[in-house]
Coordinates of C-alpha atoms in Angstrom, one line a residue:
M200 CA 28.1 24.5 -36.1
R201 CA 27.1 25.5 -32.5
R202 CA 28.6 22.2 -31.0
S203 CA 31.8 22.6 -33.0
L204 CA 32.2 26.2 -31.8
I205 CA 31.7 25.1 -28.2
K206 CA 34.2 22.3 -28.6
F207 CA 36.8 24.7 -30.1
L208 CA 36.3 27.2 -27.3
S209 CA 36.6 24.4 -24.7
C210 CA 39.8 23.2 -26.1
T211 CA 41.4 26.7 -26.4
S212 CA 40.1 28.6 -23.4
V213 CA 41.6 29.0 -20.0
R214 CA 40.8 26.1 -17.7
W215 CA 38.3 27.0 -15.0
R216 CA 39.3 24.1 -12.8
S217 CA 41.0 23.5 -9.5
V218 CA 44.6 22.3 -9.4
Q219 CA 43.5 18.8 -8.6
A220 CA 42.4 18.2 -12.2
Q221 CA 45.8 19.0 -13.8
V222 CA 46.4 16.2 -16.3
Q223 CA 49.2 13.7 -15.5
P224 CA 49.8 10.4 -17.2
N225 CA 50.0 8.7 -13.8
G226 CA 48.1 9.4 -10.6
S227 CA 50.4 9.8 -7.7
G228 CA 49.8 7.2 -5.0
G229 CA 47.0 4.6 -5.1
D230 CA 46.6 2.6 -8.3
N231 CA 49.4 3.7 -10.7
A232 CA 48.2 1.5 -13.6
I233 CA 48.3 3.3 -16.9
D234 CA 45.1 3.2 -19.0
P235 CA 46.2 1.6 -22.4
E236 CA 44.2 4.2 -24.2
W237 CA 45.8 7.2 -22.5
A238 CA 48.5 7.9 -25.1
T239 CA 46.0 8.2 -28.0
A240 CA 43.2 9.8 -26.1
K241 CA 42.0 13.4 -26.5
P242 CA 43.0 16.0 -23.9
Y243 CA 40.7 16.7 -20.9
E244 CA 40.2 20.3 -22.2
C245 CA 38.5 19.0 -25.4
I246 CA 35.6 17.3 -23.5
P247 CA 32.5 19.0 -24.9
G248 CA 30.4 21.0 -22.5
L249 CA 29.3 24.4 -21.2
S250 CA 31.6 27.4 -21.0
V251 CA 31.4 29.4 -17.8
W252 CA 29.6 32.1 -19.8
Q253 CA 27.1 29.6 -21.1
L254 CA 26.6 28.3 -17.6
F255 CA 25.5 31.7 -16.4
T256 CA 23.4 32.8 -19.4
G257 CA 21.9 29.3 -19.8
F258 CA 20.4 29.4 -16.3
S259 CA 19.4 33.0 -16.4
K260 CA 15.8 33.9 -17.0
G261 CA 14.8 33.0 -20.5
G262 CA 18.0 30.8 -20.9
R263 CA 18.0 27.4 -22.5
Y264 CA 18.3 25.7 -19.1
A265 CA 16.3 28.1 -17.0
G266 CA 13.5 26.5 -14.9
L267 CA 14.4 22.9 -15.6
D268 CA 14.5 20.4 -12.8
L269 CA 17.6 18.2 -12.5
I270 CA 16.3 15.3 -14.6
E271 CA 15.1 17.7 -17.4
L272 CA 18.4 19.4 -17.3
H273 CA 20.2 16.0 -17.8
Y274 CA 18.1 15.3 -20.8
R275 CA 18.7 18.8 -22.3
L276 CA 22.5 18.8 -21.7
R277 CA 22.8 15.3 -23.1
E278 CA 20.9 16.5 -26.2
D279 CA 23.3 19.4 -26.6
F280 CA 26.6 17.7 -25.8
G281 CA 26.3 13.9 -26.0
N282 CA 27.0 11.1 -23.5
L283 CA 30.0 12.8 -21.9
Y284 CA 30.2 16.5 -21.1
R285 CA 31.9 18.9 -18.7
V286 CA 30.2 21.3 -16.3
P287 CA 32.8 23.9 -15.4
G288 CA 33.6 24.6 -11.8
V289 CA 33.1 28.2 -10.6
M290 CA 34.2 30.1 -7.5
G291 CA 36.9 27.6 -6.6
R292 CA 34.9 24.5 -7.1
P293 CA 36.1 21.6 -9.4
D294 CA 34.5 20.6 -12.7
V295 CA 32.0 17.8 -12.8
I296 CA 32.0 15.4 -15.7
M297 CA 28.6 13.9 -16.6
S298 CA 28.5 10.5 -18.2
F299 CA 25.6 8.5 -19.7
S300 CA 27.6 5.4 -20.5
P301 CA 27.3 2.2 -18.4
E302 CA 30.8 1.2 -19.7
D303 CA 32.1 4.3 -18.0
F304 CA 30.2 3.5 -14.8
E305 CA 31.8 0.1 -14.6
K306 CA 35.3 1.5 -15.2
I307 CA 34.9 4.1 -12.5
F308 CA 33.5 1.8 -9.9
R309 CA 36.1 -1.0 -10.6
T310 CA 39.0 1.4 -10.2
E311 CA 37.8 3.5 -7.2
G312 CA 40.2 1.9 -4.7
Q313 CA 39.7 0.9 -1.1
R314 CA 38.6 4.4 0.0
P315 CA 36.2 5.7 -2.7
V316 CA 35.7 9.5 -2.7
R317 CA 32.1 10.8 -3.1
R318 CA 31.9 14.5 -2.7
S319 CA 28.8 16.7 -3.0
F320 CA 27.8 17.2 0.6
D321 CA 30.1 20.1 1.3
T322 CA 27.5 22.2 3.0
M323 CA 26.8 19.4 5.6
T324 CA 30.5 18.9 6.1
Y325 CA 31.1 22.6 6.7
Y326 CA 28.2 22.8 9.2
R327 CA 29.6 19.8 11.2
Q328 CA 33.2 20.9 11.2
Q329 CA 33.0 24.7 11.3
I330 CA 29.6 25.6 12.8
R331 CA 28.9 22.9 15.4
P332 CA 32.3 21.1 16.1
E333 CA 31.4 20.9 19.8
I334 CA 28.6 18.4 18.8
F335 CA 30.1 16.4 16.0
G336 CA 33.8 16.7 16.7
D337 CA 35.7 14.5 14.2
M338 CA 32.7 12.3 13.5
G339 CA 31.6 13.4 10.0
G340 CA 29.3 10.4 9.4
L341 CA 29.4 7.9 6.5
V342 CA 27.8 10.3 4.1
T343 CA 30.2 13.2 4.4
S344 CA 33.5 11.5 5.6
Q345 CA 36.3 10.6 3.2
G346 CA 39.5 8.6 3.4
E347 CA 40.7 6.8 6.5
L348 CA 38.0 8.2 8.8
W349 CA 35.3 6.9 6.4
Q350 CA 37.0 3.5 6.1
K351 CA 37.2 3.2 9.9
M352 CA 33.5 4.0 10.4
R353 CA 32.4 1.8 7.5
S354 CA 34.4 -1.2 8.8
I355 CA 32.7 -0.8 12.2
S356 CA 29.2 -0.5 10.7
N357 CA 29.4 -3.2 8.0
P358 CA 29.2 -6.3 10.2
V359 CA 25.9 -5.0 11.7
L360 CA 24.0 -3.2 8.9
M361 CA 25.1 -5.4 6.0
H362 CA 24.5 -8.8 7.7
P363 CA 21.4 -10.6 6.4
K364 CA 20.4 -11.6 10.0
T365 CA 19.9 -7.9 10.8
V366 CA 16.8 -7.9 8.5
K367 CA 15.3 -10.9 10.4
V368 CA 15.8 -9.2 13.7
Y369 CA 13.9 -6.0 12.8
L370 CA 11.3 -7.3 10.3
E371 CA 8.5 -8.0 12.8
Q372 CA 9.0 -4.7 14.5
V373 CA 8.8 -2.9 11.2
D374 CA 5.6 -4.8 10.4
E375 CA 4.1 -3.8 13.7
V376 CA 4.6 -0.1 12.7
C377 CA 3.1 -0.8 9.3
R378 CA 0.0 -2.4 10.7
E379 CA -0.6 0.7 12.9
F380 CA -0.1 2.9 9.9
M381 CA -2.8 0.9 8.0
T382 CA -5.3 1.8 10.7
I383 CA -4.3 5.5 10.5
M384 CA -4.6 5.5 6.7
A385 CA -8.1 4.0 6.8
K386 CA -9.2 6.9 9.1
L387 CA -7.6 9.6 6.9
R388 CA -9.8 9.0 3.8
D389 CA -12.5 11.4 2.8
D390 CA -16.0 10.7 1.5
K391 CA -14.5 9.8 -1.9
H392 CA -12.2 7.3 -0.2
E393 CA -9.2 9.5 -1.2
L394 CA -6.2 10.4 1.0
P395 CA -5.7 14.0 2.1
V396 CA -3.5 16.5 0.4
D397 CA -1.1 16.4 3.3
F398 CA -0.7 12.6 3.1
N399 CA 3.0 13.3 2.4
E400 CA 3.3 14.3 6.0
W401 CA 1.8 11.1 7.3
I402 CA 4.1 9.0 5.2
S403 CA 7.0 11.0 6.7
R404 CA 5.7 10.2 10.2
W405 CA 5.5 6.5 9.3
A406 CA 9.1 6.7 7.9
L407 CA 10.4 8.5 11.0
E408 CA 8.7 6.0 13.3
T409 CA 10.3 3.1 11.3
T410 CA 13.7 4.9 11.5
G411 CA 13.3 5.0 15.3
V412 CA 12.9 1.2 15.3
L413 CA 15.9 0.6 13.0
A414 CA 18.3 3.2 14.2
L415 CA 17.4 3.6 17.9
D416 CA 15.6 0.3 18.6
T417 CA 12.7 2.4 20.1
R418 CA 9.3 3.7 19.3
L419 CA 9.1 7.5 18.9
G420 CA 5.3 7.8 18.9
V421 CA 5.2 10.4 16.1
M422 CA 2.4 8.6 14.1
H423 CA 0.0 9.4 16.9
S424 CA 1.2 12.9 17.8
K425 CA -1.5 15.6 17.5
D426 CA 1.2 18.3 17.1
S427 CA 2.6 18.3 13.6
E428 CA 5.0 21.0 14.4
G429 CA 8.4 19.9 15.7
V430 CA 7.7 16.2 15.0
G431 CA 10.6 16.2 12.5
Q432 CA 10.6 14.3 9.2
R433 CA 12.6 11.7 7.5
L434 CA 12.4 12.4 3.7
V435 CA 9.6 10.5 2.1
D436 CA 10.7 7.4 0.3
V437 CA 10.0 8.3 -3.3
S438 CA 10.6 4.8 -4.5
S439 CA 7.9 3.3 -2.3
V440 CA 5.5 6.0 -3.4
G441 CA 6.4 5.6 -7.0
I442 CA 5.9 1.8 -6.8
L443 CA 2.4 2.3 -5.3
Y444 CA 1.6 4.9 -8.0
C445 CA 2.6 2.4 -10.7
L446 CA 0.4 -0.3 -9.1
A447 CA -2.5 2.1 -8.8
K448 CA -2.3 2.9 -12.5
H449 CA -2.1 -0.8 -13.4
P450 CA -4.8 -2.7 -11.6
D451 CA -3.9 -5.9 -13.3
K452 CA -0.4 -5.8 -11.9
Q453 CA -1.8 -4.9 -8.5
A454 CA -4.3 -7.8 -8.6
R455 CA -1.5 -10.3 -9.5
L456 CA 0.6 -9.0 -6.6
R457 CA -2.3 -9.3 -4.2
E458 CA -2.8 -12.9 -5.2
E459 CA 0.8 -13.7 -4.5
L460 CA 0.5 -12.0 -1.1
R461 CA -2.6 -14.0 -0.2
T462 CA -0.4 -17.1 -0.3
I463 CA 1.5 -15.9 2.8
M464 CA -1.3 -13.7 4.3
P465 CA -4.6 -15.6 4.4
S466 CA -6.1 -12.6 6.2
K467 CA -5.2 -8.9 6.0
D468 CA -3.9 -8.9 9.6
T469 CA -1.6 -11.9 9.3
P470 CA 1.7 -11.0 11.1
L471 CA 4.7 -11.1 8.8
T472 CA 7.9 -13.0 9.6
A473 CA 11.2 -13.2 7.7
S474 CA 10.6 -16.8 6.6
M475 CA 7.2 -15.8 5.1
M476 CA 8.8 -13.0 3.1
S477 CA 11.5 -15.2 1.6
N478 CA 9.7 -16.3 -1.6
L479 CA 7.8 -13.4 -3.1
P480 CA 9.2 -13.0 -6.6
Y481 CA 6.5 -10.8 -8.0
L482 CA 6.7 -8.4 -5.0
R483 CA 10.4 -8.0 -5.6
A484 CA 9.8 -7.6 -9.4
C485 CA 7.3 -4.8 -8.7
I486 CA 9.8 -3.1 -6.4
K487 CA 12.7 -3.3 -8.9
E488 CA 10.5 -2.0 -11.8
G489 CA 9.1 0.8 -9.6
I490 CA 12.6 1.8 -8.6
R491 CA 13.7 1.8 -12.3
L492 CA 11.0 4.3 -13.1
F493 CA 11.2 6.3 -9.8
P494 CA 14.7 5.8 -8.3
P495 CA 15.7 7.5 -5.1
T496 CA 18.4 9.6 -6.8
A497 CA 19.3 10.8 -10.3
G498 CA 22.4 8.6 -10.3
N499 CA 25.7 7.9 -8.6
F500 CA 28.7 10.1 -7.9
R501 CA 32.4 9.4 -7.5
A502 CA 35.8 10.9 -7.8
T503 CA 38.0 8.8 -10.2
G504 CA 40.4 6.6 -8.4
R505 CA 43.1 6.9 -11.0
D506 CA 43.8 8.5 -14.4
M507 CA 41.6 6.9 -17.0
V508 CA 40.1 7.3 -20.5
L509 CA 36.3 7.7 -20.9
Q510 CA 34.8 7.8 -24.3
G511 CA 38.1 8.7 -25.9
Y512 CA 39.0 11.6 -23.4
R513 CA 41.7 11.7 -20.7
I514 CA 40.1 12.0 -17.2
P515 CA 42.6 12.8 -14.4
K516 CA 42.6 11.1 -11.1
D517 CA 40.3 12.7 -8.5
T518 CA 37.9 14.1 -11.1
D519 CA 34.3 14.2 -9.9
I520 CA 32.0 12.1 -12.2
A521 CA 28.2 12.1 -12.1
M522 CA 26.7 9.0 -13.6
G523 CA 23.3 9.6 -15.1
S524 CA 21.7 6.3 -14.6
L525 CA 18.1 7.6 -14.2
V526 CA 18.1 8.8 -17.8
L527 CA 19.4 5.5 -19.0
M528 CA 16.8 3.5 -17.1
R529 CA 14.2 5.3 -19.2
D530 CA 16.2 5.0 -22.5
E531 CA 14.7 2.6 -25.1
N532 CA 18.3 1.7 -26.2
Y533 CA 18.8 -0.1 -22.9
F534 CA 15.4 -0.9 -21.5
V535 CA 13.0 -2.0 -24.2
R536 CA 9.5 -0.7 -23.6
S537 CA 11.2 1.6 -21.1
K538 CA 8.1 3.8 -20.5
E539 CA 6.0 0.9 -19.4
F540 CA 5.6 -0.6 -15.9
L541 CA 6.6 -4.2 -16.6
P542 CA 7.5 -6.1 -13.4
E543 CA 7.6 -9.2 -15.5
R544 CA 10.9 -8.1 -17.1
W545 CA 12.6 -9.0 -13.8
L546 CA 11.1 -12.6 -13.7
N547 CA 12.7 -15.7 -15.1
D548 CA 9.3 -17.1 -16.0
R549 CA 7.7 -14.5 -18.4
D550 CA 6.0 -14.4 -21.7
A551 CA 8.1 -14.3 -24.9
D552 CA 7.1 -10.8 -25.8
I553 CA 8.3 -9.4 -22.4
P554 CA 11.9 -8.0 -22.6
S555 CA 14.3 -9.3 -19.9
A556 CA 16.1 -7.0 -17.5
K557 CA 19.0 -9.5 -17.5
D558 CA 19.8 -8.4 -21.0
V559 CA 20.6 -4.9 -19.8
N560 CA 24.1 -3.8 -18.7
P561 CA 24.0 -4.4 -14.9
F562 CA 25.8 -1.1 -14.1
I563 CA 22.7 0.9 -15.2
F564 CA 20.4 -0.4 -12.4
L565 CA 22.3 0.3 -9.2
P566 CA 19.8 2.1 -7.0
F567 CA 22.0 1.6 -3.9
G568 CA 25.3 2.2 -5.6
F569 CA 28.2 -0.2 -6.0
G570 CA 31.2 -1.5 -4.2
S571 CA 32.5 -0.6 -0.7
R572 CA 30.7 2.8 -0.7
S573 CA 27.3 1.4 -1.7
C574 CA 24.4 2.3 0.6
I575 CA 25.1 0.7 3.9
G576 CA 21.3 0.5 4.7
K577 CA 20.3 -1.2 1.5
R578 CA 19.2 -4.5 3.1
L579 CA 17.0 -2.6 5.7
A580 CA 15.7 -0.3 3.0
M581 CA 14.6 -3.2 0.8
M582 CA 13.0 -5.0 3.8
E583 CA 11.1 -1.8 4.7
M584 CA 9.8 -1.5 1.1
E585 CA 8.8 -5.1 1.0
V586 CA 6.9 -5.0 4.3
V587 CA 5.0 -1.7 3.7
L588 CA 4.0 -2.6 0.1
A589 CA 2.9 -6.1 1.2
R590 CA 0.7 -4.5 3.9
L591 CA -0.7 -1.8 1.6
V592 CA -1.6 -4.0 -1.3
R593 CA -3.0 -6.8 0.9
Q594 CA -5.1 -4.3 2.8
F595 CA -6.3 -1.9 0.2
H596 CA -7.2 -1.4 -3.5
F597 CA -5.4 1.7 -4.9
R598 CA -6.4 4.0 -7.7
W599 CA -4.9 7.2 -9.1
N600 CA -7.5 9.7 -10.4
Y601 CA -5.3 12.7 -11.2
E602 CA -2.6 13.9 -13.7
D603 CA 0.6 12.0 -13.8
Y604 CA 2.6 11.7 -10.6
K605 CA 5.6 14.0 -10.6
V606 CA 9.0 13.8 -8.8
R607 CA 10.8 16.8 -7.3
T608 CA 14.5 16.4 -7.6
T609 CA 16.9 17.6 -4.9
V610 CA 19.9 15.7 -3.5
I611 CA 17.5 12.8 -3.5
N612 CA 14.2 12.5 -5.3
L613 CA 11.0 13.5 -3.5
P614 CA 7.3 13.3 -4.3
G615 CA 6.3 16.4 -6.4
S616 CA 2.5 15.7 -6.3
P617 CA 0.0 15.4 -3.5
L618 CA -0.5 11.7 -2.8
R619 CA -4.2 11.6 -3.2
F620 CA -4.6 7.9 -3.8
E621 CA -8.2 6.5 -3.8
V622 CA -8.0 3.8 -1.2
R623 CA -10.7 1.1 -0.8
D624 CA -10.7 -1.9 1.5
V625 CA -9.9 -5.4 0.1
D626 CA -12.5 -8.0 0.8
D627 CA -10.8 -10.5 3.2

């Protein structure tokens, strides 16, 4: 009854939407192909979802959505409205359509065009263009830029950042930073061999030092700075932390990974090279499975490249779509035994009772996005995770002695718990 009433109101009420979402059978410019389902599809206005009134009351104190983090909110709204719903735009902002269908994801990505539009960083854009134009000028950066400017910057950056040889150039320098960090970690432990409550800060220092190597080709020295104020931080890599948490909770998986690492690192201090890191299937399986459970973001975001039909509804060109892949990666309908940490699901050689990740729609697991607007630093990010996890697991035994690790969701996901791992030395 409640859902039917909401649907009725959505179909008959005034549209709280910017002019860009006016429904036309063909998008002007770009790809003018007509979706074959368009003629029989339901109108955009009939997409289920919150009314503006429900938006305000639901998030008010005591409301159905009050106090939920982003992931909890996705689960609640999916429960209320299904796999496709509309969040109305307010104060001049456009609507956002939320999808939990991998078939939708594929359709959106494959029709996004040569200059995909990904909004959602409007505050950053405003700051650069309106508050500090004397510093940034017309250079909006790859994150905030759109259209021709984005395409120009991306075409300049791609040959360097997306080339496999770039990883080989920087791997040994990244490993040098990691080895220094291992020494620092060993000294941070208390008498119970646990890391301090502020270990998040130390990981941020390591991440910033690594960024200095990768982005500026220099050492910043922040890992050894005594002054924590003004050091600056790169956001903690929630995926690396999540992977380490999973390994700490599953000592059998941790032990198997350590045995694989011993094949290339006879001693804990063996320097790493690109050729040594080329054949570590279990390490990469652990990384993929950890990212599945603790991805860096809640999903992907795009504006539709042309008019299309999603789940039986007309979606106009340039409509913002949020793709809730994090929810699907923990959905039993897609990943069997989805709550379990099973690196083996990513291996070709696995026991018969282990489900295969290859049986899952590939558009669900896209931690670095898809297409021309995928993460430009994905090769370097993967290399960084491989090196630091190889160092950590070869050097130390990890245990987790507290309640379940939590994630804090913002634009990207961040650790929501103190990282008080128990850390003991591995016998060489």
